[in-house]
CSV table of C-alpha atoms in Angstrom, one decimal:
chain,number,residue,atom,x,y,z
A,85,LYS,CA,32.6,-42.9,-18.9
A,86,THR,CA,33.9,-39.8,-17.1
A,87,GLN,CA,32.9,-36.7,-19.0
A,88,VAL,CA,35.2,-34.3,-17.2
A,89,GLU,CA,38.7,-35.7,-16.3
A,90,GLN,CA,41.1,-33.9,-14.1
A,91,SER,CA,44.7,-34.6,-13.7
A,92,PRO,CA,46.7,-35.1,-11.6
A,93,GLN,CA,44.4,-36.6,-9.0
A,94,SER,CA,46.7,-35.2,-6.3
A,95,LEU,CA,49.7,-33.0,-6.2
A,96,VAL,CA,52.2,-31.9,-3.6
A,97,VAL,CA,54.3,-28.8,-4.0
A,98,ARG,CA,56.5,-26.6,-1.8
A,99,GLN,CA,55.4,-23.2,-0.9
A,100,GLY,CA,56.5,-20.7,-3.6
A,101,GLU,CA,56.5,-23.2,-6.4
A,102,ASN,CA,54.2,-22.9,-9.4
A,103,CYS,CA,51.8,-25.7,-10.4
A,104,VAL,CA,49.5,-26.6,-13.3
A,105,LEU,CA,46.2,-28.5,-13.1
A,106,GLN,CA,44.6,-30.1,-16.2
A,107,CYS,CA,41.0,-30.6,-17.2
A,108,ASN,CA,40.0,-32.6,-20.2
A,109,TYR,CA,36.3,-33.1,-21.1
A,110,SER,CA,34.0,-34.7,-23.6
A,111,VAL,CA,30.9,-32.8,-22.8
A,112,THR,CA,28.8,-31.4,-25.7
A,113,PRO,CA,27.7,-28.7,-26.0
A,114,ASP,CA,30.4,-26.9,-23.9
A,115,ASN,CA,29.0,-23.4,-23.2
A,116,HIS,CA,31.6,-22.5,-20.5
A,117,LEU,CA,34.1,-23.9,-18.1
A,118,ARG,CA,34.6,-22.8,-14.5
A,119,TRP,CA,37.3,-23.6,-11.9
A,120,PHE,CA,36.3,-23.8,-8.3
A,121,LYS,CA,38.4,-24.1,-5.1
A,122,GLN,CA,37.1,-26.2,-2.2
A,123,ASP,CA,38.8,-25.9,1.1
A,124,THR,CA,38.4,-29.0,3.4
A,125,GLY,CA,35.0,-29.0,4.9
A,126,LYS,CA,33.8,-26.0,3.0
A,127,GLY,CA,31.7,-25.2,-0.1
A,128,LEU,CA,33.0,-24.5,-3.6
A,129,VAL,CA,34.3,-21.0,-4.4
A,130,SER,CA,34.5,-19.8,-8.0
A,131,LEU,CA,38.0,-18.9,-9.2
A,132,THR,CA,37.4,-18.1,-12.8
A,133,VAL,CA,35.1,-18.8,-15.7
A,134,LEU,CA,36.1,-19.3,-19.4
A,135,VAL,CA,33.6,-18.9,-22.1
A,136,HIS,CA,35.1,-18.4,-25.5
A,137,GLU,CA,37.4,-20.5,-27.8
A,138,ASN,CA,41.0,-19.9,-26.7
A,139,ASP,CA,39.9,-17.9,-23.7
A,140,LYS,CA,42.5,-16.9,-21.1
A,141,THR,CA,41.7,-15.4,-17.7
A,142,SER,CA,43.7,-14.1,-14.8
A,143,ASN,CA,42.7,-13.7,-11.2
A,144,GLY,CA,45.7,-12.7,-9.0
A,145,ARG,CA,48.0,-15.8,-8.8
A,146,TYR,CA,45.4,-17.9,-10.6
A,147,SER,CA,45.4,-18.0,-14.4
A,148,ALA,CA,43.5,-20.3,-16.7
A,149,THR,CA,43.2,-21.2,-20.4
A,150,LEU,CA,40.5,-22.9,-22.4
A,151,ASP,CA,40.9,-24.7,-25.8
A,152,LYS,CA,37.4,-25.6,-27.0
A,153,ASP,CA,38.7,-27.4,-30.1
A,154,ALA,CA,40.8,-29.7,-27.9
A,155,LYS,CA,38.2,-29.6,-25.0
A,156,HIS,CA,41.0,-28.9,-22.6
A,157,SER,CA,41.6,-26.3,-19.8
A,158,THR,CA,44.5,-25.6,-17.5
A,159,LEU,CA,44.6,-23.8,-14.2
A,160,HIS,CA,48.0,-22.3,-13.3
A,161,ILE,CA,48.8,-21.3,-9.7
A,162,THR,CA,51.8,-19.1,-9.4
A,163,ALA,CA,54.0,-18.8,-6.2
A,164,THR,CA,51.8,-21.2,-4.2
A,165,LEU,CA,50.9,-20.4,-0.6
A,166,LEU,CA,50.0,-22.7,2.3
A,167,ASP,CA,46.4,-21.4,1.9
A,168,ASP,CA,46.3,-22.8,-1.6
A,169,THR,CA,46.0,-26.3,-0.1
A,170,ALA,CA,42.5,-27.4,-1.3
A,171,THR,CA,40.7,-29.4,-3.9
A,172,TYR,CA,40.4,-27.7,-7.3
A,173,ILE,CA,37.3,-28.7,-9.3
A,174,CYS,CA,36.7,-28.2,-13.0
A,175,VAL,CA,33.1,-27.8,-14.1
A,176,VAL,CA,31.7,-27.7,-17.6
A,177,GLY,CA,28.4,-26.0,-18.3
A,178,HIS,CA,26.4,-27.5,-21.2
A,179,ASN,CA,24.2,-24.6,-22.1
A,180,THR,CA,22.6,-21.6,-20.3
A,181,ASN,CA,19.0,-22.6,-20.9
A,182,THR,CA,19.1,-25.8,-18.8
A,183,GLY,CA,21.9,-24.7,-16.5
A,184,LYS,CA,23.2,-28.3,-16.6
A,185,LEU,CA,26.7,-28.7,-15.2
A,186,THR,CA,29.1,-31.7,-15.2
A,187,PHE,CA,31.7,-31.7,-12.4
A,188,GLY,CA,35.2,-33.2,-12.5
A,189,ASP,CA,36.4,-35.3,-9.5
A,190,GLY,CA,38.9,-32.6,-8.5
A,191,THR,CA,42.6,-32.3,-8.0
A,192,VAL,CA,43.8,-32.4,-4.4
A,193,LEU,CA,46.6,-29.9,-4.0
A,194,THR,CA,48.8,-29.9,-0.9
A,195,VAL,CA,51.3,-27.0,-0.4
A,196,LYS,CA,54.0,-27.8,2.1
A,197,PRO,CA,56.3,-25.3,3.9
B,174,GLY,CA,27.2,-9.9,-0.1
B,175,GLY,CA,25.0,-12.8,0.7
B,176,ILE,CA,25.4,-16.1,2.4
B,177,ILE,CA,24.1,-19.7,2.1
B,178,THR,CA,23.6,-21.4,5.4
B,179,GLN,CA,23.2,-25.2,5.7
B,180,THR,CA,22.0,-26.9,8.8
B,181,PRO,CA,23.0,-29.1,10.4
B,182,LYS,CA,26.7,-29.1,9.7
B,183,PHE,CA,27.0,-32.8,10.7
B,184,LEU,CA,24.2,-35.4,10.7
B,185,ILE,CA,24.3,-38.9,12.1
B,186,GLY,CA,21.5,-41.2,11.3
B,187,GLN,CA,20.3,-44.7,11.6
B,188,GLU,CA,19.6,-47.1,8.8
B,189,GLY,CA,16.1,-46.6,7.4
B,190,GLN,CA,15.7,-43.2,9.1
B,191,LYS,CA,14.2,-40.2,7.4
B,192,LEU,CA,16.6,-37.3,7.6
B,193,THR,CA,16.0,-33.7,6.6
B,194,LEU,CA,18.7,-31.2,5.6
B,195,LYS,CA,18.0,-27.4,5.4
B,196,CYS,CA,19.4,-24.6,3.3
B,197,GLN,CA,18.8,-20.9,3.5
B,198,GLN,CA,20.1,-18.1,1.2
B,199,ASN,CA,19.8,-14.3,1.5
B,200,PHE,CA,21.1,-13.5,-2.0
B,201,ASN,CA,17.4,-13.3,-3.2
B,202,HIS,CA,18.4,-15.9,-5.9
B,203,ASP,CA,15.6,-17.6,-7.9
B,204,THR,CA,17.3,-21.0,-8.4
B,205,MET,CA,18.5,-23.3,-5.7
B,206,TYR,CA,20.3,-26.7,-6.0
B,207,TRP,CA,21.1,-29.8,-3.9
B,208,TYR,CA,24.2,-31.7,-4.8
B,209,ARG,CA,25.7,-34.9,-3.3
B,210,GLN,CA,29.5,-35.1,-3.0
B,211,ASP,CA,31.1,-38.5,-2.4
B,212,SER,CA,34.7,-38.7,-1.3
B,213,GLY,CA,37.0,-38.2,-4.3
B,214,LYS,CA,34.1,-37.9,-6.8
B,215,GLY,CA,32.5,-35.1,-8.7
B,216,LEU,CA,29.3,-33.4,-7.5
B,217,ARG,CA,26.0,-35.0,-8.6
B,218,LEU,CA,22.8,-33.0,-8.9
B,219,ILE,CA,19.9,-34.4,-6.7
B,220,TYR,CA,17.2,-31.8,-7.1
B,221,TYR,CA,16.9,-28.2,-8.1
B,222,SER,CA,14.3,-25.5,-8.0
B,223,ILE,CA,14.0,-22.5,-10.4
B,224,THR,CA,11.5,-20.6,-8.2
B,225,GLU,CA,9.4,-20.9,-5.1
B,226,ASN,CA,7.3,-24.1,-5.0
B,227,ASP,CA,9.1,-25.4,-8.1
B,228,LEU,CA,10.9,-28.8,-8.0
B,229,GLN,CA,13.0,-30.4,-10.8
B,230,LYS,CA,14.7,-33.8,-10.5
B,231,GLY,CA,18.4,-34.1,-11.1
B,232,ASP,CA,20.4,-37.1,-12.0
B,233,LEU,CA,20.3,-38.6,-8.5
B,234,SER,CA,16.8,-37.9,-7.2
B,235,GLU,CA,15.8,-41.5,-6.3
B,236,GLY,CA,15.7,-41.9,-2.6
B,237,TYR,CA,15.3,-38.2,-1.9
B,238,ASP,CA,12.5,-35.6,-1.6
B,239,ALA,CA,12.9,-31.8,-1.7
B,240,SER,CA,10.7,-28.8,-0.8
B,241,ARG,CA,10.9,-25.2,-1.8
B,242,GLU,CA,8.2,-23.5,0.3
B,243,LYS,CA,9.9,-20.1,0.3
B,244,LYS,CA,12.2,-18.4,-2.1
B,245,SER,CA,15.0,-18.3,0.5
B,246,SER,CA,14.9,-21.9,1.6
B,247,PHE,CA,15.3,-25.3,0.0
B,248,SER,CA,15.2,-28.5,2.1
B,249,LEU,CA,16.2,-32.0,1.2
B,250,THR,CA,14.9,-35.2,2.7
B,251,VAL,CA,16.7,-38.5,2.6
B,252,THR,CA,13.7,-40.8,2.6
B,253,SER,CA,15.5,-43.9,4.0
B,254,ALA,CA,19.1,-43.7,5.0
B,255,GLN,CA,21.3,-46.5,3.8
B,256,LYS,CA,23.6,-48.3,6.2
B,257,ASN,CA,27.3,-47.1,6.1
B,258,GLU,CA,26.3,-44.3,3.8
B,259,MET,CA,28.7,-41.3,4.1
B,260,ALA,CA,28.5,-38.2,1.9
B,261,VAL,CA,28.5,-34.4,1.9
B,262,PHE,CA,25.4,-32.6,0.7
B,263,LEU,CA,26.0,-29.2,-0.8
B,264,CYS,CA,23.4,-26.6,-1.3
B,265,ALA,CA,23.9,-23.9,-4.0
B,266,SER,CA,22.0,-21.0,-5.5
B,267,SER,CA,22.2,-18.8,-8.6
B,268,ILE,CA,20.4,-15.7,-9.8
B,269,GLN,CA,18.5,-17.7,-12.4
B,270,ILE,CA,18.8,-21.1,-14.0
B,271,SER,CA,20.5,-19.5,-17.0
B,272,ASN,CA,23.1,-17.8,-14.9
B,273,GLU,CA,26.0,-20.2,-14.5
B,274,ARG,CA,27.5,-18.5,-11.4
B,275,LEU,CA,26.7,-20.8,-8.5
B,276,PHE,CA,27.3,-19.9,-4.8
B,277,PHE,CA,27.7,-22.8,-2.4
B,278,GLY,CA,27.0,-23.5,1.2
B,279,HIS,CA,29.6,-25.2,3.4
B,280,GLY,CA,27.8,-28.6,3.3
B,281,THR,CA,26.1,-31.1,5.6
B,282,LYS,CA,28.2,-34.2,6.3
B,283,LEU,CA,26.0,-37.3,6.6
B,284,SER,CA,27.1,-40.5,8.3
B,285,VAL,CA,24.7,-43.4,8.7
B,286,LEU,CA,25.4,-46.0,11.4
């Protein structure tokens, strides 16, 4: 059973539009949740990390929320640019002692002109 | 800032061949990781190392060996490449195992003929 489920699997938007990516998980314990961006053929780059119940973060045009009760996170991208085309990966950290992480399969975002 | 360098960028092997992938980091991080990324799937941990000469098995260690002879380098060996195997191997590092902020290399793309 997939422990970190991301939706949608893929998404196409027009430049300038906003979009929302979802992440639902069943991992326990859930110490933190991090969103990564992966450009094609590149490594993962961290966008934001959420730690506390009902955490909200903002990093430029990226903002994220975490609801630990519902085990659900969202990543909002505002006013998308062509360079936002990438795979966005949700990762749940179990606890800091072991460093164990569970990765989602990713959402492939394509931004068209 | 630091950088993680993976070599080679692309690796083509034959079935049954032993193949070695290399990773170097200049962050002076203690912990290093090898992940496997299959197309459209989440990353899976193969091996990690919390310090020089340390090795810990991940969820996918069977069929692989690893070596951490220096703090700055971590190599991964595919002991016997499987026919038609295709995956990207990502190396990452973090300050310590308890620090959840991972920095990734750009990956080595493996194709087995």
